[in-house]
mmCIF file of C-alpha atoms in Angstrom:
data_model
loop_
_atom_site.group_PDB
_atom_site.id
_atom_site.type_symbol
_atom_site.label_atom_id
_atom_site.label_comp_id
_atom_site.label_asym_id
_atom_site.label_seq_id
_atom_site.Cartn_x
_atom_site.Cartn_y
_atom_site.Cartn_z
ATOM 1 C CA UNK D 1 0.000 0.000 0.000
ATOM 2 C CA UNK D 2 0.919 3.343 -0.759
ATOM 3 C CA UNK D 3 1.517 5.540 1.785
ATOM 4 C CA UNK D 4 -1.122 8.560 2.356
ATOM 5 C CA UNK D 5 -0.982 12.373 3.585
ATOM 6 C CA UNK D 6 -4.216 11.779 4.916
ATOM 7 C CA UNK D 7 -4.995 7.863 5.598
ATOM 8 C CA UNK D 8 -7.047 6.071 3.409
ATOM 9 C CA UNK D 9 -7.990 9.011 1.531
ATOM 10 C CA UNK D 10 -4.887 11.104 0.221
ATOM 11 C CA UNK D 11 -2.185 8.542 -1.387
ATOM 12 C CA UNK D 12 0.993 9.962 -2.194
ATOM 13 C CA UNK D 13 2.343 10.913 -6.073
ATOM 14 C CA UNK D 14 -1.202 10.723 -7.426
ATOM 15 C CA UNK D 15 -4.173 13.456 -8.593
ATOM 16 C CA UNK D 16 -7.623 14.047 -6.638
ATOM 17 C CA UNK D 17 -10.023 16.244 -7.219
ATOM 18 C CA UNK D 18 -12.094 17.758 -4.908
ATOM 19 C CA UNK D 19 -15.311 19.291 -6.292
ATOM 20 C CA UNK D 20 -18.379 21.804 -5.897
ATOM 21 C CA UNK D 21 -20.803 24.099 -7.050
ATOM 22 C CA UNK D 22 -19.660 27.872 -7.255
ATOM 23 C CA UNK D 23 -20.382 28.817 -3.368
ATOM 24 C CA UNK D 24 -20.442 25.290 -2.060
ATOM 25 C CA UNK D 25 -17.533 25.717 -0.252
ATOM 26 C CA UNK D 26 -14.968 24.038 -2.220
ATOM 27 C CA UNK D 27 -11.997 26.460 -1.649
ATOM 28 C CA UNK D 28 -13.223 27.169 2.298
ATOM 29 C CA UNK D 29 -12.628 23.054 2.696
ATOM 30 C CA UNK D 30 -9.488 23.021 1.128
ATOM 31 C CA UNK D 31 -8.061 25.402 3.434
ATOM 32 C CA UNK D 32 -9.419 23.851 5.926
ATOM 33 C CA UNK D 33 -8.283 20.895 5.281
ATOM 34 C CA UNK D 34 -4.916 22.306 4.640
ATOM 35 C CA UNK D 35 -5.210 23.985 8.061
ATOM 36 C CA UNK D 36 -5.890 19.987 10.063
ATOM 37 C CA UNK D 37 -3.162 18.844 8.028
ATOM 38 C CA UNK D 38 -0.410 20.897 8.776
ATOM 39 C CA UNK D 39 -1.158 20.910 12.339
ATOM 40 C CA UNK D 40 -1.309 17.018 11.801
ATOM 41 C CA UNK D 41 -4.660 16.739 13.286
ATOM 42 C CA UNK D 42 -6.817 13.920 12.222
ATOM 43 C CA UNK D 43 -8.816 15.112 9.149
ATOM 44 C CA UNK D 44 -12.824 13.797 9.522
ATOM 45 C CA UNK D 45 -11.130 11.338 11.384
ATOM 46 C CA UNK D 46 -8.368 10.080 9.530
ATOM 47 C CA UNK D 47 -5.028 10.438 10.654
ATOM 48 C CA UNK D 48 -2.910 13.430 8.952
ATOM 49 C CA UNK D 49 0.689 13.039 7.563
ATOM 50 C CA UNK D 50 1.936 16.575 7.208
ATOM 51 C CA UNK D 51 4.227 17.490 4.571
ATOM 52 C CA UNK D 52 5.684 20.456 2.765
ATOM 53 C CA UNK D 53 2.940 21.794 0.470
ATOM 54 C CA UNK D 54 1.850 24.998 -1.818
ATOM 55 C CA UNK D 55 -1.387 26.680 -2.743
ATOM 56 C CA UNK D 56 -1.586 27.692 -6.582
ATOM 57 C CA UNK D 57 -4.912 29.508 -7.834
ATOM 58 C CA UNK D 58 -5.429 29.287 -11.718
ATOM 59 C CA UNK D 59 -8.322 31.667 -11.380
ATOM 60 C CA UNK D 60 -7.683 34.384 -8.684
ATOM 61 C CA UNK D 61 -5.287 37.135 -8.130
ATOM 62 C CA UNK D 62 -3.176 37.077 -4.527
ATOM 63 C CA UNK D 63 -5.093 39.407 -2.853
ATOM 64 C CA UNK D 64 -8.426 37.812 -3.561
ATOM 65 C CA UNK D 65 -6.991 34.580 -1.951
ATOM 66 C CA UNK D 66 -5.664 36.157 0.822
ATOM 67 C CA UNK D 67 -9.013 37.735 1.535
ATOM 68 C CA UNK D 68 -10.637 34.363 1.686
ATOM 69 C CA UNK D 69 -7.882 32.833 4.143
ATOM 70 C CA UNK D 70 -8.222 36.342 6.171
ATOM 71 C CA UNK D 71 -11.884 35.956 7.092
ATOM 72 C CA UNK D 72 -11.410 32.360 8.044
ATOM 73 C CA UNK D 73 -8.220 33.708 10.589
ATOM 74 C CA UNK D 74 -5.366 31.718 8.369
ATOM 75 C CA UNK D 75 -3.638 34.321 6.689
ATOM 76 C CA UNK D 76 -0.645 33.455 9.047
ATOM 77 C CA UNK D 77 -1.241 29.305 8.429
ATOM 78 C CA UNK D 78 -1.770 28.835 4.731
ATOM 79 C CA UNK D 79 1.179 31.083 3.351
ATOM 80 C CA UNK D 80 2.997 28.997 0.720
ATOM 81 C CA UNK D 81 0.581 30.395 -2.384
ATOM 82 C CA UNK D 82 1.301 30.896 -6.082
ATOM 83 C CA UNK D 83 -1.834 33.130 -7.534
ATOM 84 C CA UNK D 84 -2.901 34.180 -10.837
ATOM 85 C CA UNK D 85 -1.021 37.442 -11.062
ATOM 86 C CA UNK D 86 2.095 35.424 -10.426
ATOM 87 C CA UNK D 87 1.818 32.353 -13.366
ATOM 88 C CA UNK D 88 3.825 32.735 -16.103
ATOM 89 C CA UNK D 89 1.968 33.450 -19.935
ATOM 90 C CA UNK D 90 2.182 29.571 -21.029
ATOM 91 C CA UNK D 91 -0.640 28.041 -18.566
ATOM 92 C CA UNK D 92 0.077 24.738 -19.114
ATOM 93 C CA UNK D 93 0.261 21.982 -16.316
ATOM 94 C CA UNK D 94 4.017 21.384 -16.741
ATOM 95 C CA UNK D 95 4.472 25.303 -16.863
ATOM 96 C CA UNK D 96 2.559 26.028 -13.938
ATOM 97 C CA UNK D 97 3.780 23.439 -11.808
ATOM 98 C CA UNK D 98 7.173 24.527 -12.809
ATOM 99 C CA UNK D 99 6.842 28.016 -11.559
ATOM 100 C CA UNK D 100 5.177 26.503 -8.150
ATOM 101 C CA UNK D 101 7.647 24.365 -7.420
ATOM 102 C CA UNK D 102 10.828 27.078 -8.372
ATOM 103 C CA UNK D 103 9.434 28.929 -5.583
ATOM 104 C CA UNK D 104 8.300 26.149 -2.824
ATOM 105 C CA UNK D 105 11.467 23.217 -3.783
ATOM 106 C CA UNK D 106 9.947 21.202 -0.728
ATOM 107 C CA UNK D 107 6.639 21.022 -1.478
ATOM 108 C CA UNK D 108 5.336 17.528 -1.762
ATOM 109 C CA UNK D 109 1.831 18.377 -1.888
ATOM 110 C CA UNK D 110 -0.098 20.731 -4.245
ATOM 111 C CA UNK D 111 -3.110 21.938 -3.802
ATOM 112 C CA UNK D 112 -4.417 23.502 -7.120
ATOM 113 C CA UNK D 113 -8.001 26.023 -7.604
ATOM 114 C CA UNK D 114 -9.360 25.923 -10.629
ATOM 115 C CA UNK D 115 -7.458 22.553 -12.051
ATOM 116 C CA UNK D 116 -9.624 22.223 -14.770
ATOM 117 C CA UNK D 117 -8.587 25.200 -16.581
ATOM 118 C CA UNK D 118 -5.436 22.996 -18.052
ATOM 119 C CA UNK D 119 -7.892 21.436 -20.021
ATOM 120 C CA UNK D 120 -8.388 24.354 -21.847
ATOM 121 C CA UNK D 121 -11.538 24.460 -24.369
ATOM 122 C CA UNK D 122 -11.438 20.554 -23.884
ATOM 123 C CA UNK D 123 -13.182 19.787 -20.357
ATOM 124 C CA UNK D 124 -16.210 17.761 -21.637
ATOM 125 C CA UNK D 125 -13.771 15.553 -24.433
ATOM 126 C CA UNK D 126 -12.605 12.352 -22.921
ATOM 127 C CA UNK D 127 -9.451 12.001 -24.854
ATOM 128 C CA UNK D 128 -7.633 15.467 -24.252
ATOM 129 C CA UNK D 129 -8.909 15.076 -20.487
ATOM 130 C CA UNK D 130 -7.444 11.693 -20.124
ATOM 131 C CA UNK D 131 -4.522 12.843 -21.716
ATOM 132 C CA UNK D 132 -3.999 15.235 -19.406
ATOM 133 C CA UNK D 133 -4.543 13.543 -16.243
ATOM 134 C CA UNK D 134 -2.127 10.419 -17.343
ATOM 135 C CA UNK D 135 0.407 12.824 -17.815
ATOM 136 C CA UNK D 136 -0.448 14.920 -14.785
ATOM 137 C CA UNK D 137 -0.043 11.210 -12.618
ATOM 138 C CA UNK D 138 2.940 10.682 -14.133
ATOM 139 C CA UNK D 139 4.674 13.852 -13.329
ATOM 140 C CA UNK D 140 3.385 13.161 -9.799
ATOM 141 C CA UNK D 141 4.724 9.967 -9.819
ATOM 142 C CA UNK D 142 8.578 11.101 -11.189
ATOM 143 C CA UNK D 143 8.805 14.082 -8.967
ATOM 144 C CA UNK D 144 7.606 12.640 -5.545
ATOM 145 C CA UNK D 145 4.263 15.098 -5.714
ATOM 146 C CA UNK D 146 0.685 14.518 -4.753
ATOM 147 C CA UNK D 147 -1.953 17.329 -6.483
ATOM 148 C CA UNK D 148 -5.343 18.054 -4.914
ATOM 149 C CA UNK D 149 -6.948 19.983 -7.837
ATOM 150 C CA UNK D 150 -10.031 22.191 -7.077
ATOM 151 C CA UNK D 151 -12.823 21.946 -9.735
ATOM 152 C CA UNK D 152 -16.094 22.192 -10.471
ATOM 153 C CA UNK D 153 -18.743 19.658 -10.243
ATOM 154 C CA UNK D 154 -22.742 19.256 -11.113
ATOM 155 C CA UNK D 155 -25.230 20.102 -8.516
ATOM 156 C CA UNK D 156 -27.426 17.969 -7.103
ATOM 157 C CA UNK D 157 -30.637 18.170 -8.385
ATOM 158 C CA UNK D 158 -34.062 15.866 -6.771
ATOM 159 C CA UNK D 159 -34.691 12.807 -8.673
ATOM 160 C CA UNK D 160 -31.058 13.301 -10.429
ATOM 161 C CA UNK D 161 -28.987 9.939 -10.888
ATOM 162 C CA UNK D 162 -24.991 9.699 -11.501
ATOM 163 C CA UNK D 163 -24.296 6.051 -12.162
ATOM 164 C CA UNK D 164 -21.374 7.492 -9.739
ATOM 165 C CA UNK D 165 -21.135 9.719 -7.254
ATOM 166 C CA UNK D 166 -17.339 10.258 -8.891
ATOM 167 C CA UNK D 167 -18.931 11.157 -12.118
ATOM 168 C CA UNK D 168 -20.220 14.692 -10.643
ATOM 169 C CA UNK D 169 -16.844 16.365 -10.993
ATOM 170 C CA UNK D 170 -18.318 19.375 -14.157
ATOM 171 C CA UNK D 171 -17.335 18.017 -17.821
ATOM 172 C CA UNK D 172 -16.178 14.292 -19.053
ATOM 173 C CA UNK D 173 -16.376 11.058 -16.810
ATOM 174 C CA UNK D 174 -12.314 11.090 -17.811
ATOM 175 C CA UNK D 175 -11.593 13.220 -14.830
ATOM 176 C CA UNK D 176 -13.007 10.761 -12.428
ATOM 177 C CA UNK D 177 -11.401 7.807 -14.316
ATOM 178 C CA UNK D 178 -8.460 9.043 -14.578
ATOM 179 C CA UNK D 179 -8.369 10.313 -11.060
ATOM 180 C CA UNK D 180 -7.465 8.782 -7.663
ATOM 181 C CA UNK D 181 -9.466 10.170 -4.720
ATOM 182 C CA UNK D 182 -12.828 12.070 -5.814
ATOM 183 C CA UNK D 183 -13.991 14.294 -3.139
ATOM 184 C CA UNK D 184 -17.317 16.435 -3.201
ATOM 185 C CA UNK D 185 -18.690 19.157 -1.273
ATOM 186 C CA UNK D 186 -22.615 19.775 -1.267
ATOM 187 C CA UNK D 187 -24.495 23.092 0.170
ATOM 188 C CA UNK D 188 -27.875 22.968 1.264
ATOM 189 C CA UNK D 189 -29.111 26.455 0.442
ATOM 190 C CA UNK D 190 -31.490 26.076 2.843
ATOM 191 C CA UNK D 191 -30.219 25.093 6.004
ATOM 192 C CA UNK D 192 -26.641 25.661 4.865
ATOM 193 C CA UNK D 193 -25.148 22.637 6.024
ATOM 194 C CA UNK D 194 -22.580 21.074 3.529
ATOM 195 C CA UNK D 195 -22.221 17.266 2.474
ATOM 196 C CA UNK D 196 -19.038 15.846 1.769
ATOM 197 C CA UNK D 197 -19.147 13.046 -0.386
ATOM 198 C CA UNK D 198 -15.293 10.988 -0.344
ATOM 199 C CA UNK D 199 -15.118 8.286 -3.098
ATOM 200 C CA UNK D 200 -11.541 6.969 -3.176
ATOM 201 C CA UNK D 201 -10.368 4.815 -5.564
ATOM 202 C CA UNK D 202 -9.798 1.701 -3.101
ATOM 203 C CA UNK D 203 -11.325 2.488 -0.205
ATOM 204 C CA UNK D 204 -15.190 2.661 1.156
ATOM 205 C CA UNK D 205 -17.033 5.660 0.206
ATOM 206 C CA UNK D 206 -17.546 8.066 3.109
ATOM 207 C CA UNK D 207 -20.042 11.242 3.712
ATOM 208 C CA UNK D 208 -19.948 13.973 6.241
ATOM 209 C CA UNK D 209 -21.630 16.706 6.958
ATOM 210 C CA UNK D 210 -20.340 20.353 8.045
ATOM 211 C CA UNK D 211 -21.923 23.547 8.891
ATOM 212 C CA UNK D 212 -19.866 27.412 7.821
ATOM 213 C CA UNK D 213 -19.583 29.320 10.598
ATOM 214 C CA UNK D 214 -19.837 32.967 10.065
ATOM 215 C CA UNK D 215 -15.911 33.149 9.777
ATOM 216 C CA UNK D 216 -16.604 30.828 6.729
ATOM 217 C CA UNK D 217 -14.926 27.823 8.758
ATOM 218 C CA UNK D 218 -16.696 24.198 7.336
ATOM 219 C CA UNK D 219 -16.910 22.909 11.085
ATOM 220 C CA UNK D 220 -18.509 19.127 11.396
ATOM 221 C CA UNK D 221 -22.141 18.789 12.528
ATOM 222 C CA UNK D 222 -23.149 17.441 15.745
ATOM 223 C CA UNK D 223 -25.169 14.089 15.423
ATOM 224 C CA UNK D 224 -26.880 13.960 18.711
ATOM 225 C CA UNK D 225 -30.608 14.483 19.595
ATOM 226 C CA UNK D 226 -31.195 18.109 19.467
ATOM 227 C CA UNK D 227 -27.502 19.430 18.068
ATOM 228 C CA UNK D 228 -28.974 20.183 14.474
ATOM 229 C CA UNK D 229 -31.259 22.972 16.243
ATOM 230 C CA UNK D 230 -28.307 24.201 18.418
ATOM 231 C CA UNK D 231 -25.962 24.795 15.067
ATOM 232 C CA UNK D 232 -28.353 27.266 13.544
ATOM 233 C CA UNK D 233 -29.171 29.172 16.309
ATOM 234 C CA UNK D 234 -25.692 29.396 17.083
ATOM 235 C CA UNK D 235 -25.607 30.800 13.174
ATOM 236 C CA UNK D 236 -28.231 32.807 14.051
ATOM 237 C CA UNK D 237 -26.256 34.766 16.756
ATOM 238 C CA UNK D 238 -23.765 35.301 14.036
ATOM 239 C CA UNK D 239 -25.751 36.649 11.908
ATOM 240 C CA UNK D 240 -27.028 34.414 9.514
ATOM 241 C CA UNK D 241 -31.026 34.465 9.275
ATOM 242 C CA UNK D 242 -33.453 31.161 9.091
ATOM 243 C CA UNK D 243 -37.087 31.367 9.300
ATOM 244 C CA UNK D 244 -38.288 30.665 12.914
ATOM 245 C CA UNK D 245 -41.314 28.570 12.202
ATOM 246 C CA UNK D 246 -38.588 26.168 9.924
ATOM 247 C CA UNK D 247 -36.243 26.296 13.532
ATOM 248 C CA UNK D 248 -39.532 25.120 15.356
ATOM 249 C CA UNK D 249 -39.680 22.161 12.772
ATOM 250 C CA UNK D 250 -36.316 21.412 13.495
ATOM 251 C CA UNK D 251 -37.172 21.574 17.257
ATOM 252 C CA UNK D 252 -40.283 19.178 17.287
ATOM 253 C CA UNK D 253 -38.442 16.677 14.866
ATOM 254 C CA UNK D 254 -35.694 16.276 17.715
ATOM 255 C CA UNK D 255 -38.089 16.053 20.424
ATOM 256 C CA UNK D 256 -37.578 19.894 21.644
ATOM 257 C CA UNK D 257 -40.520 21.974 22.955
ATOM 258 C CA UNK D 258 -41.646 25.121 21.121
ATOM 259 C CA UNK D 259 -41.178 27.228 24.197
ATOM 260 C CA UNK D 260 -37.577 25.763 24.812
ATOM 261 C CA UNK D 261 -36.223 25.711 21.149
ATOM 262 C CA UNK D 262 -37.628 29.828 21.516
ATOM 263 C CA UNK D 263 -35.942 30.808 25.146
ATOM 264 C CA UNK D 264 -33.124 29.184 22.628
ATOM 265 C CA UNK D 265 -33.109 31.456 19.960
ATOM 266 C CA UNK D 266 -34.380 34.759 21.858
#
């Protein structure tokens, strides 16, 4: 077995994807993860194998990135970044990577928004994505590197079937083919809580679910009697807004009085 950054889900010297919906989250979980890792906490429960890394955006300048990590208090933690302002004119994977790994030598892991972009005009054609991802894995696999690409996937829609839950990742079924570790993050717009949906390659499938704080931390959800209730009206004292007579559902679903789930939110 390979060893893993993050065990069971993270093998070294390969590509995953992790993706979303614009505002699902996506970039807000990667820094978070980021964040676990290098502290080598366990990550959803899965022990963490810190190593030196590098944060490259494809599709935003420095300062809109830094903005992001700001507002979820890492500035000072996630500091090794390569941004759009500083890529060189040729955008290609080798290019790119080049330029990322010129400035952080020791980085062993990448983690890359907006991977799909290398595709070009070619996202939804199997053979230029394929392509690209075999050669991708094999650069990983010569230079010691292991790339968490960023991308955009499909939302979920009611009655909507994938014959996969891998296959969501936005264009061809090549990028989950061709991939090792799918990962995909899921917003309710309703109560806000987001799923996370982990399909490795040889592993079990796992799913979590995590609520954004204010700060726009992905934090996981309680699962005891009564916890679901207490996340939003903590969200509610931080300023995010849910109807009250949908918070009294909630309330009589778990087994909470009206008058207790209102002392609550008052």
């Amino acid at each position: 077995m390979r060893p893993c950054l993050i065990d069971g889900i993270l093998p070294t010297k390969a590509i995953h994807l992790l993706g979303g919906s614009p505002g699902a989250g996506k970039t807000r979980f990667s820094f978070g993860l980021l964040e676990q890792w290098l502290s080598g906490k366990a990550f959803l429960g899965h022990a963490s194998s810190p190593v030196p890394y590098c944060f490259i955006s494809l599709d935003r300048p420095r300062a809109s990135v830094e903005e992001t990590l700001e507002t979820m208090g890492l500035r000072d933690v996630v500091t090794q970044l390569v941004c759009l302002n500083e890529l060189p004119k040729e955008r290609s994977f080798k290019a790119v990577m080049e330029t990322a790994c010129n400035k952080y030598p020791d980085s062993k892991l990448i983690c890359c928004e907006g991977f799909q972009l290398f595709a070009g005009d070619f996202i939804n054609r199997y053979r230029p994505v394929a392509d690209l991802l075999t050669q991708s894995s094999s650069w990983c696999e010569a230079k010691d590197k292991t790339i968490l690409g960023v991308c955009h996937a499909s939302k979920t829609k009611e009655g909507a079937k994938f014959t996969k839950g891998r296959d969501r990742i936005g264009g061809t079924v090549a990028w989950s083919a061709y991939s090792e570790t799918i990962i995909i993050v899921d917003a309710d717009e309703e109560t806000k809580i987001r799923t996370i949906d982990i399909y490795p390659r040889n592993a079990p499938e796992e799913k979590h679910q995590m609520m954004m704080t204010a700060g726009g931390v992905l934090v996981p959800c309680p699962k005891e009697k009564g916890d679901q209730l207490f996340i939003h009206i903590l969200a509610i004292r931080e300023g995010d807004h849910f109807e009250r007579r949908w918070l009294l559902e909630l309330a009589e679903n778990s087994g909470i009085g009206d008058k207790t789930a209102d002392r609550a939110i008052k």
